[in-house]
Amino acid sequence: MAEDVFKKIVSHCKEYGFVFPSSEIYDGLGAVYDYGQNGVELKNNIKQYWWQSMVLLHENIVGIDSSIFMHPTIWKASGHVDAFNDPLIDNRDSKKRYRADVLIEEQIAKYEEKIQKEVAKARKRFGESFDEEMFRKTNPRVLEHAEKMEALHQRFATAMNDNNLEELKQIILDEEIVCPISGTRNWTDVRQFNLMFKTEMGSTAEGASTIYLRPETAQGIFVNYLNVQKTGRMKVPFGIAQIGKAFRNEIVARQFIFRMREFEQMEMQFFVKPGTEMEWFKRWKELRMRWHQALGFGSENYRFHDHDKLAHYANAATDIEFRMPFGFKEVEGIHSRTDFDLKQHEKYSGRSIKYFDPETNESYTPYVIETSIGVDRMFLSIMCHSYQEEQLENGETRVVLRLPAALAPTKLAVLPLVRKDGLPEKAREIMDELKFHFNCKYEEKDTIGKRYRRQDAVGTPYCITIDHDTLKDNTVTLRDRDTMEQTRVSIDQLRALIEDKVSITSVLKRI
Ligand code: ATP
């Protein structure tokens, strides 16, 4: 069922110009996608919402735009050359490749699902008097699942922390995890796989050097820390924000834009005094959750997931997960990265990378709290939440994309009722005035009902219809996407009525 919904969302994305498979006429390229005419607008609005929430709302956060190519030693210093690996495993029968850690995480999730099923069954049986907490503590079947889940969780965390590949395979065998395609347990050994793409810079005659496509934007911020701190006269605590492409040669590429090989990140590194990092970690956790929830999707669709396995550089880490049709999934990571990166760059570059605190006359290497979110995953979560098939009172169904108005590609569709009698001219006149304030689209083809449906399907929050009365009294019909209510409003009021509801500012104020 959830799978069907997800399939529909993927085809909707294509049919309505949001997301196309890359190089489609050549049968596509694995896990690479292009954004179409509506997708690019939604994506730009997401980026704007993030950028403004960071750079406009915080006096002590500034932005940069660093290049994708960087000196190869940066990736040695950051640890990516040696440790940016995923454990992979192949099924010999289906010839499909999987991430061993993901197979085990899915198995853990299955125990949780079993517990939830028991709880749901009992709730039905006991009705009003059901005490869920008591049930979870005492029901033998729930306790058995919970115990198995906890044991598996512990074993998995230890194997990951020790980088013990044999143990990962043994867990897969012991848990009797089968390949979802072949249904067999004919697994290869688990191997490490480095996710960075390599290319060459310079011609071979001159001695070309291997360089990498950046797997995260964060390192571009670290290597510019001194430049920005000095030229911007930044005082700790301060942050540097960046939006840009990142590249990872992902092992498994079967989840649409959830896991891509070329994607975009929005990252912010916040430099703080050592010893204060846990306060800031907590603060950024709260702030980032508020940023997500200000979109109005309901707090029950988000949760934090603290990491068992900390990356080599981190002393605390959590994910913000969103309820997708295929379960709660990571959309953003918040990491306390200590002074690892700046210290490493100091060591590898031989430059002093410190902060001189004018108040205490001390020099130190700042600690870093990072917030890192994928634009494409955010895009997917918004699409999944907004896509709805609705049964109307007259028995018809409509597909409506209930995008937050501030993120919608088009804010207003301007529709003349018929293509004659001066109505198109009047519509153009209104459009020419409003197009300076928000994204408008003019459409005159097909019946008005069909045009409304098309706008519903791309998430346009408002439509106006220009009819014969418009010519007499300068009023139009304003239709609301969500309620489908139609009201008669004067043309002079349109801008004020709509602008406030569709502006990013209105969402920023809710954070
Ligand atoms: P995962 O565990 O799903 O591979 P990650 O923990 O490696 O993700 P981070 O390195 O923390 O991810 O990257 C920060 C964010 O970048 C993620 O929360 C996600 O939104 C996004 N991201 C990471 N990898 C991809 C990808 N292959 N495709 C799309 N977005 C991605």
Coordinates of C-alpha atoms and ligand atoms in Angstrom, one line a residue:
M1 CA 0.0 0.0 0.0
A2 CA 2.7 2.5 1.1
E3 CA 4.8 1.2 -1.8
D4 CA 1.9 2.0 -4.2
V5 CA 1.7 5.5 -2.9
F6 CA 5.4 6.0 -3.3
K7 CA 5.2 4.8 -6.9
K8 CA 2.4 7.2 -7.6
I9 CA 4.5 10.1 -6.2
V10 CA 7.4 9.2 -8.4
S11 CA 5.3 9.1 -11.5
H12 CA 3.5 12.3 -10.5
C13 CA 7.0 14.0 -10.1
K14 CA 7.7 13.0 -13.7
E15 CA 4.3 13.7 -15.3
Y16 CA 4.1 17.2 -13.9
G17 CA 7.7 18.4 -14.5
F18 CA 9.2 18.1 -11.1
V19 CA 11.8 15.4 -11.4
F20 CA 13.0 13.5 -14.5
P21 CA 15.5 10.6 -14.6
S22 CA 18.8 12.1 -15.9
S23 CA 19.8 11.3 -19.5
E24 CA 16.4 9.6 -20.0
I25 CA 16.6 9.3 -23.8
Y26 CA 19.7 7.2 -23.2
D27 CA 17.8 5.1 -20.6
G28 CA 18.9 7.1 -17.6
L29 CA 21.9 7.1 -15.4
G30 CA 21.7 5.3 -12.0
A31 CA 20.7 7.5 -9.1
V32 CA 21.1 10.7 -11.0
Y33 CA 18.1 12.9 -11.6
D34 CA 17.2 16.2 -13.3
Y35 CA 14.7 18.8 -11.9
G36 CA 12.1 20.0 -14.4
Q37 CA 10.2 23.3 -14.7
N38 CA 8.2 22.9 -11.5
G39 CA 10.9 21.0 -9.6
V40 CA 13.5 23.7 -10.0
E41 CA 11.1 26.3 -8.5
L42 CA 10.2 24.1 -5.5
K43 CA 13.9 23.3 -5.0
N44 CA 14.9 27.0 -5.2
N45 CA 12.2 27.9 -2.7
I46 CA 13.4 25.2 -0.2
K47 CA 17.0 26.6 -0.6
Q48 CA 15.7 30.1 -0.1
Y49 CA 13.8 29.1 3.0
W50 CA 16.9 27.5 4.5
W51 CA 19.3 30.3 3.5
Q52 CA 17.1 33.0 4.8
S53 CA 16.5 31.2 8.1
M54 CA 20.3 31.0 8.5
V55 CA 21.8 34.2 7.1
L56 CA 18.9 36.7 7.4
L57 CA 17.7 35.6 10.9
H58 CA 21.2 35.3 12.5
E59 CA 23.5 38.3 12.7
N60 CA 26.4 35.9 13.3
I61 CA 25.9 33.5 10.4
V62 CA 27.3 34.4 6.9
G63 CA 27.3 32.4 3.7
I64 CA 29.9 31.3 1.2
D65 CA 30.0 29.4 -2.1
S66 CA 33.2 27.3 -2.3
S67 CA 34.2 25.3 -5.3
I68 CA 33.5 21.6 -5.9
F69 CA 37.1 20.8 -6.8
M70 CA 39.5 21.1 -3.9
H71 CA 43.1 20.3 -3.1
P72 CA 43.3 16.5 -2.8
T73 CA 45.1 16.7 0.6
I74 CA 41.9 18.2 2.1
W75 CA 40.3 14.7 1.8
K76 CA 43.3 13.0 3.3
A77 CA 43.1 15.5 6.3
S78 CA 39.4 15.1 6.7
G79 CA 39.6 11.3 6.8
H80 CA 37.6 10.7 3.7
V81 CA 40.3 9.0 1.7
D82 CA 40.8 6.4 4.4
A83 CA 37.5 6.1 6.1
F84 CA 34.6 7.3 3.9
N85 CA 33.4 3.8 3.4
D86 CA 30.2 1.8 3.4
P87 CA 30.0 -2.0 4.1
L88 CA 28.7 -3.7 1.0
I89 CA 27.4 -7.2 0.5
D90 CA 26.1 -9.0 -2.7
N91 CA 23.5 -11.6 -3.1
R92 CA 24.9 -14.2 -5.4
D93 CA 21.6 -15.3 -6.8
S94 CA 20.0 -11.9 -7.6
K95 CA 23.4 -10.3 -8.3
K96 CA 22.0 -7.3 -6.3
R97 CA 24.2 -5.3 -4.1
Y98 CA 23.2 -4.0 -0.6
R99 CA 24.6 -2.0 2.3
A100 CA 25.1 -4.5 5.0
D101 CA 24.3 -1.9 7.7
V102 CA 21.0 -1.0 6.0
L103 CA 19.9 -4.6 5.8
I104 CA 20.5 -4.9 9.6
E105 CA 18.8 -1.6 10.4
E106 CA 15.7 -2.8 8.4
Q107 CA 15.7 -6.0 10.4
I108 CA 15.7 -3.9 13.6
A109 CA 12.8 -1.9 12.3
K110 CA 10.9 -5.2 11.6
Y111 CA 11.0 -6.0 15.4
E112 CA 9.6 -2.6 16.1
E113 CA 6.8 -3.1 13.6
K114 CA 5.9 -6.4 15.2
I115 CA 5.6 -4.7 18.6
Q116 CA 3.4 -2.0 17.1
K117 CA 1.1 -4.6 15.5
E118 CA 0.7 -6.3 18.9
V119 CA -0.1 -2.9 20.5
A120 CA -2.6 -2.1 17.7
K121 CA -4.3 -5.5 18.1
A122 CA -4.6 -5.1 21.9
R123 CA -5.9 -1.5 21.6
K124 CA -8.7 -2.8 19.4
R125 CA -9.5 -5.6 21.8
F126 CA -9.5 -3.5 25.0
G127 CA -10.9 -0.3 23.6
E128 CA -11.2 2.7 25.9
S129 CA -9.6 0.9 28.9
F130 CA -6.4 0.1 27.1
D131 CA -3.2 1.1 29.0
E132 CA -0.4 1.0 26.4
E133 CA 2.4 1.6 28.8
M134 CA 1.4 -1.3 31.0
F135 CA 0.8 -3.6 28.0
R136 CA 4.3 -2.8 26.6
K137 CA 5.8 -3.7 30.0
T138 CA 4.0 -6.9 30.6
N139 CA 2.8 -8.6 27.4
P140 CA 5.1 -11.6 26.9
R141 CA 5.1 -11.4 23.0
V142 CA 6.0 -7.7 23.1
L143 CA 8.7 -8.3 25.7
E144 CA 10.2 -11.1 23.6
H145 CA 10.4 -8.9 20.5
A146 CA 11.8 -6.0 22.5
E147 CA 14.5 -8.2 24.0
K148 CA 15.5 -9.6 20.5
M149 CA 15.5 -6.1 19.1
E150 CA 17.7 -4.7 21.9
A151 CA 20.2 -7.6 21.6
L152 CA 20.5 -7.1 17.8
H153 CA 20.9 -3.4 18.3
Q154 CA 23.8 -3.9 20.7
R155 CA 25.5 -6.5 18.5
F156 CA 25.1 -4.3 15.4
A157 CA 26.4 -1.1 17.2
T158 CA 29.5 -3.0 18.5
A159 CA 30.2 -4.5 15.0
M160 CA 30.0 -1.1 13.4
N161 CA 32.1 0.6 16.0
D162 CA 34.8 -2.1 15.6
N163 CA 34.6 -2.1 11.9
N164 CA 34.1 -5.8 12.1
L165 CA 33.0 -6.9 8.7
E166 CA 32.8 -10.6 9.5
E167 CA 30.5 -10.0 12.4
L168 CA 28.2 -7.9 10.1
K169 CA 27.9 -10.9 7.8
Q170 CA 27.4 -13.2 10.7
I171 CA 24.5 -11.0 12.0
I172 CA 22.9 -11.2 8.5
L173 CA 23.2 -15.0 8.6
D174 CA 22.0 -15.4 12.2
E175 CA 19.0 -13.1 11.6
E176 CA 18.2 -15.1 8.5
I177 CA 17.9 -12.0 6.4
V178 CA 17.0 -12.8 2.8
C179 CA 17.5 -10.8 -0.4
P180 CA 14.2 -9.2 -1.2
I181 CA 14.7 -10.0 -4.9
S182 CA 15.8 -13.6 -4.9
G183 CA 14.5 -14.6 -1.5
T184 CA 17.8 -16.4 -0.7
R185 CA 20.5 -16.2 1.9
N186 CA 23.4 -16.8 -0.6
W187 CA 25.5 -13.8 0.5
T188 CA 29.1 -12.9 -0.3
D189 CA 31.5 -11.5 2.4
V190 CA 31.1 -7.9 3.5
R191 CA 33.6 -5.5 2.0
Q192 CA 34.4 -1.8 2.5
F193 CA 33.7 0.5 -0.4
N194 CA 35.0 4.1 -0.7
L195 CA 32.2 6.5 -1.8
M196 CA 34.3 9.3 -3.3
F197 CA 34.4 9.9 -7.1
K198 CA 37.8 10.5 -8.5
T199 CA 38.8 12.4 -11.5
E200 CA 42.0 14.0 -12.9
M201 CA 43.1 17.6 -13.1
G202 CA 45.7 18.7 -15.6
S203 CA 46.9 16.8 -18.7
T204 CA 49.0 13.6 -18.1
A205 CA 52.0 15.1 -19.8
E206 CA 52.3 17.8 -17.1
G207 CA 51.7 15.1 -14.5
A208 CA 48.0 15.0 -13.7
S209 CA 46.8 14.8 -10.2
T210 CA 43.9 12.8 -8.8
I211 CA 41.3 15.0 -7.4
Y212 CA 37.9 14.1 -5.9
L213 CA 34.4 15.4 -6.4
R214 CA 33.5 16.6 -2.9
P215 CA 31.4 14.2 -0.9
E216 CA 30.2 17.0 1.4
T217 CA 30.2 20.8 1.3
A218 CA 31.5 21.1 4.9
Q219 CA 35.2 20.9 4.0
G220 CA 34.9 24.0 1.8
I221 CA 33.7 25.8 4.9
F222 CA 36.6 24.5 7.1
V223 CA 39.3 25.5 4.7
N224 CA 37.8 29.0 4.4
Y225 CA 37.3 29.4 8.2
L226 CA 40.3 31.8 8.5
N227 CA 39.4 33.8 5.4
V228 CA 35.8 34.4 6.6
Q229 CA 36.7 35.0 10.3
K230 CA 39.3 37.6 9.5
T231 CA 37.7 39.4 6.6
G232 CA 34.2 39.3 8.2
R233 CA 35.7 40.2 11.7
M234 CA 33.6 37.3 13.0
K235 CA 33.5 36.7 16.8
V236 CA 33.0 33.2 18.2
P237 CA 30.3 31.9 18.3
F238 CA 29.6 32.4 14.6
G239 CA 28.5 30.3 11.7
I240 CA 29.2 29.8 8.0
A241 CA 26.5 28.5 5.7
Q242 CA 26.8 27.0 2.3
I243 CA 24.5 25.3 -0.3
G244 CA 26.1 23.2 -3.0
K245 CA 26.4 20.0 -4.9
A246 CA 28.0 16.9 -3.3
F247 CA 28.8 13.5 -4.9
R248 CA 28.8 10.0 -3.5
N249 CA 29.2 6.8 -5.3
E250 CA 26.4 5.2 -3.4
I251 CA 26.2 1.4 -3.4
V252 CA 22.5 1.1 -3.5
A253 CA 20.6 3.4 -5.8
R254 CA 17.0 2.3 -5.8
Q255 CA 15.1 4.9 -3.8
F256 CA 14.5 7.7 -6.3
I257 CA 15.9 11.1 -5.0
F258 CA 16.3 9.8 -1.5
R259 CA 19.7 8.4 -2.3
M260 CA 21.5 10.0 -5.2
R261 CA 25.0 9.9 -6.6
E262 CA 24.9 13.7 -7.3
F263 CA 22.9 15.7 -4.8
E264 CA 22.8 19.0 -3.0
Q265 CA 23.5 19.8 0.6
M266 CA 22.7 22.8 2.8
E267 CA 25.3 22.9 5.5
M268 CA 26.1 25.2 8.3
Q269 CA 29.2 25.0 10.5
F270 CA 28.8 26.8 13.8
F271 CA 32.2 27.6 15.5
V272 CA 32.0 27.7 19.3
K273 CA 34.3 28.0 22.3
P274 CA 35.5 24.5 23.5
G275 CA 33.4 23.3 26.4
T276 CA 30.2 25.1 25.2
E277 CA 29.6 22.6 22.4
M278 CA 26.9 20.6 24.1
E279 CA 24.8 23.6 24.9
W280 CA 25.1 24.7 21.2
F281 CA 24.3 21.1 20.1
K282 CA 21.1 21.2 22.1
R283 CA 20.2 24.6 20.8
W284 CA 20.7 23.7 17.2
K285 CA 18.7 20.5 17.6
E286 CA 15.8 22.6 18.8
L287 CA 16.2 25.3 16.2
R288 CA 16.4 22.9 13.3
M289 CA 13.4 21.0 14.5
R290 CA 11.5 24.2 14.6
W291 CA 12.6 25.1 11.1
H292 CA 11.1 21.8 9.9
Q293 CA 7.9 22.1 11.9
A294 CA 7.2 25.6 10.8
L295 CA 6.1 24.1 7.4
G296 CA 3.1 22.8 9.2
F297 CA 3.3 19.1 8.4
G298 CA 2.5 18.0 12.0
S299 CA 5.0 17.2 14.8
E300 CA 4.0 13.5 14.7
N301 CA 5.9 13.2 11.4
Y302 CA 9.3 14.0 12.8
R303 CA 11.6 12.4 15.3
F304 CA 15.2 12.5 16.5
H305 CA 17.4 9.5 16.1
D306 CA 20.6 9.6 18.1
H307 CA 23.6 7.9 16.5
D308 CA 25.0 4.7 18.0
K309 CA 28.0 4.8 15.8
L310 CA 29.7 8.2 16.0
A311 CA 31.8 9.2 13.0
H312 CA 35.5 9.5 13.8
Y313 CA 35.2 13.2 14.3
A314 CA 32.1 13.5 16.4
N315 CA 31.3 13.6 20.1
A316 CA 27.5 13.7 19.6
A317 CA 25.2 13.2 16.6
T318 CA 21.5 13.0 15.9
D319 CA 19.3 12.8 12.8
I320 CA 16.0 14.5 12.2
E321 CA 13.9 11.8 10.6
F322 CA 10.7 12.4 8.7
R323 CA 7.9 9.9 8.1
M324 CA 8.1 8.9 4.4
P325 CA 5.8 6.3 2.9
F326 CA 8.7 3.8 3.4
G327 CA 9.2 4.6 7.1
F328 CA 10.9 7.2 9.2
K329 CA 14.0 8.3 7.3
E330 CA 16.9 10.7 7.9
V331 CA 16.5 14.1 6.3
E332 CA 19.1 16.1 8.3
G333 CA 22.1 15.4 10.5
I334 CA 23.2 17.5 13.4
H335 CA 26.7 16.7 14.5
S336 CA 29.1 18.0 17.2
R337 CA 32.4 17.7 15.3
T338 CA 34.7 18.8 18.0
D339 CA 37.9 20.6 16.7
F340 CA 38.7 17.6 14.6
D341 CA 38.5 19.2 11.2
L342 CA 40.3 22.5 11.9
K343 CA 43.0 20.6 13.8
Q344 CA 43.5 18.2 10.9
H345 CA 43.8 21.1 8.4
E346 CA 46.2 22.8 10.7
K347 CA 48.3 19.6 10.7
Y348 CA 48.2 18.9 7.0
S349 CA 48.5 22.5 5.8
G350 CA 51.1 23.6 8.3
R351 CA 49.1 26.8 8.9
S352 CA 47.9 28.0 12.2
I353 CA 44.1 27.8 12.3
K354 CA 43.0 29.3 15.6
Y355 CA 40.8 31.9 17.1
F356 CA 42.1 34.7 19.2
D357 CA 39.6 35.7 21.8
P358 CA 40.0 39.5 22.4
E359 CA 38.1 39.3 25.7
T360 CA 40.2 36.6 27.4
N361 CA 43.4 37.2 25.3
E362 CA 43.6 33.5 24.6
S363 CA 44.0 31.5 21.4
Y364 CA 42.1 28.3 20.8
T365 CA 40.8 26.0 18.1
P366 CA 37.0 26.4 18.0
Y367 CA 34.7 23.4 18.3
V368 CA 32.1 22.9 15.6
I369 CA 28.4 22.1 15.6
E370 CA 27.2 21.2 12.1
T371 CA 23.7 21.1 10.7
S372 CA 23.6 19.2 7.4
I373 CA 20.5 18.7 5.3
G374 CA 20.0 17.3 1.8
V375 CA 17.9 19.5 -0.5
D376 CA 16.7 16.6 -2.4
R377 CA 15.6 14.6 0.6
M378 CA 13.8 17.6 1.9
F379 CA 12.2 17.9 -1.5
L380 CA 11.1 14.3 -1.4
S381 CA 9.7 14.6 2.1
I382 CA 7.7 17.6 1.1
M383 CA 6.4 15.8 -2.0
C384 CA 5.4 12.7 0.0
H385 CA 3.6 14.7 2.6
S386 CA 1.8 17.0 0.1
Y387 CA 0.6 14.4 -2.4
Q388 CA -3.0 13.5 -1.8
E389 CA -5.8 11.8 -3.7
E390 CA -9.1 13.2 -2.6
Q391 CA -12.6 11.9 -3.0
L392 CA -14.9 14.8 -3.8
E393 CA -18.6 15.2 -2.8
N394 CA -19.7 14.8 -6.4
G395 CA -18.0 11.4 -6.6
E396 CA -15.0 12.5 -8.6
T397 CA -11.4 12.3 -7.4
R398 CA -8.8 14.9 -7.6
V399 CA -5.0 14.8 -7.1
V400 CA -3.9 17.7 -5.1
L401 CA -0.4 18.7 -4.0
R402 CA -0.9 20.5 -0.7
L403 CA 2.5 22.2 -0.8
P404 CA 3.1 24.9 1.8
A405 CA 2.1 28.0 -0.2
A406 CA 5.5 29.6 0.4
L407 CA 7.3 26.7 -1.4
A408 CA 4.8 26.2 -4.2
P409 CA 6.4 26.6 -7.7
T410 CA 3.5 28.9 -8.9
K411 CA 1.6 31.0 -6.4
L412 CA -1.2 32.2 -8.6
A413 CA -2.8 30.9 -11.8
V414 CA -4.5 33.6 -13.9
L415 CA -7.3 32.1 -15.9
P416 CA -9.6 33.9 -18.3
L417 CA -13.0 32.0 -18.4
V418 CA -13.1 32.1 -22.2
R419 CA -10.6 33.0 -25.0
K420 CA -12.6 35.9 -26.3
D421 CA -14.6 39.1 -25.4
G422 CA -11.5 40.9 -24.1
L423 CA -11.1 38.4 -21.2
P424 CA -7.6 37.3 -22.1
E425 CA -6.5 40.9 -22.4
K426 CA -7.9 41.7 -19.0
A427 CA -6.2 38.7 -17.5
R428 CA -2.8 39.7 -19.0
E429 CA -3.2 43.1 -17.5
I430 CA -3.6 41.6 -14.0
M431 CA -0.8 39.3 -14.6
D432 CA 1.6 42.0 -15.7
E433 CA 1.0 43.8 -12.5
L434 CA 1.2 40.8 -10.1
K435 CA 4.2 39.0 -11.8
F436 CA 6.6 41.4 -10.1
H437 CA 5.5 40.2 -6.7
F438 CA 5.1 36.4 -6.9
N439 CA 5.3 33.6 -9.4
C440 CA 2.1 33.7 -11.7
K441 CA 1.1 31.5 -14.5
Y442 CA -1.3 32.4 -17.3
E443 CA -3.5 29.6 -18.8
E444 CA -6.3 29.8 -21.2
K445 CA -6.6 26.4 -22.7
D446 CA -9.3 23.8 -21.7
T447 CA -12.3 24.2 -19.5
I448 CA -12.0 26.0 -16.3
G449 CA -12.5 22.8 -14.3
K450 CA -9.6 21.1 -16.1
R451 CA -7.4 24.1 -15.5
Y452 CA -8.2 24.0 -11.8
R453 CA -7.2 20.3 -11.6
R454 CA -3.9 20.9 -13.4
Q455 CA -3.1 23.7 -10.9
D456 CA -4.1 21.4 -8.0
A457 CA -1.8 18.8 -9.3
V458 CA 1.3 21.1 -9.2
G459 CA 0.3 22.6 -5.9
T460 CA -0.7 26.2 -7.0
P461 CA -2.3 27.6 -3.9
Y462 CA -4.5 30.2 -5.7
C463 CA -6.3 30.6 -9.0
I464 CA -8.2 33.6 -10.2
T465 CA -10.8 33.5 -12.9
I466 CA -11.5 36.5 -15.1
D467 CA -15.1 36.5 -16.4
H468 CA -17.5 38.9 -18.0
D469 CA -18.4 40.6 -14.7
T470 CA -14.7 41.4 -14.3
L471 CA -15.0 43.8 -17.2
K472 CA -17.9 45.6 -15.5
D473 CA -16.9 45.7 -11.8
N474 CA -13.2 44.8 -11.6
T475 CA -13.7 41.8 -9.5
V476 CA -12.4 38.2 -10.0
T477 CA -13.2 34.8 -8.6
L478 CA -10.4 33.7 -6.2
R479 CA -10.2 29.9 -5.7
D480 CA -8.4 28.3 -2.8
R481 CA -6.5 25.0 -3.6
D482 CA -7.2 23.3 -0.3
T483 CA -10.8 24.2 0.4
M484 CA -11.8 24.7 -3.2
E485 CA -13.8 27.7 -1.9
Q486 CA -14.4 30.5 -4.4
T487 CA -14.8 34.1 -3.3
R488 CA -15.4 37.2 -5.3
V489 CA -12.6 39.8 -4.7
S490 CA -11.7 43.1 -6.1
I491 CA -8.6 43.2 -8.3
D492 CA -7.0 45.9 -6.1
Q493 CA -7.1 43.6 -3.1
L494 CA -5.5 40.6 -4.8
R495 CA -1.9 41.5 -4.1
A496 CA -2.3 42.1 -0.4
L497 CA -4.5 39.0 0.0
I498 CA -2.1 36.6 -1.7
E499 CA 1.3 38.1 -1.0
D500 CA 1.2 37.6 2.7
K501 CA 0.1 34.0 2.5
V502 CA 2.7 32.9 -0.1
S503 CA 5.8 34.7 1.1
I504 CA 8.7 32.8 2.7
T505 CA 8.7 35.6 5.4
S506 CA 5.4 34.2 6.8
V507 CA 7.0 30.8 7.4
L508 CA 10.2 32.3 8.8
K509 CA 8.1 34.1 11.4
R510 CA 6.7 30.8 12.6
I511 CA 10.2 29.3 13.4
Ligands
ATP1 P1 22.8 8.0 4.9 O1 23.0 7.4 6.3 O2 21.4 8.1 4.5 O3 23.7 7.6 3.9 P2 24.5 10.1 5.9 O4 24.3 9.9 7.3 O5 25.7 9.5 5.2 O6 23.2 9.6 5.1 P3 25.3 12.8 6.0 O7 26.7 12.5 5.6 O8 25.0 13.1 7.4 O9 24.4 11.6 5.5 O10 24.8 13.9 5.1 C1 23.9 14.9 5.5 C2 22.6 15.0 4.7 O11 22.9 14.9 3.3 C3 21.7 13.8 4.9 O12 20.9 14.0 6.0 C4 20.9 13.7 3.6 O13 19.8 14.6 3.7 C5 21.8 14.2 2.6 N1 22.4 13.1 1.8 C6 23.4 12.3 2.2 N2 23.7 11.4 1.2 C7 22.7 11.6 0.2 C8 22.4 11.0 -1.0 N3 23.2 10.0 -1.5 N4 21.4 11.5 -1.7 C9 20.7 12.5 -1.3 N5 20.9 13.1 -0.1 C10 21.9 12.7 0.6

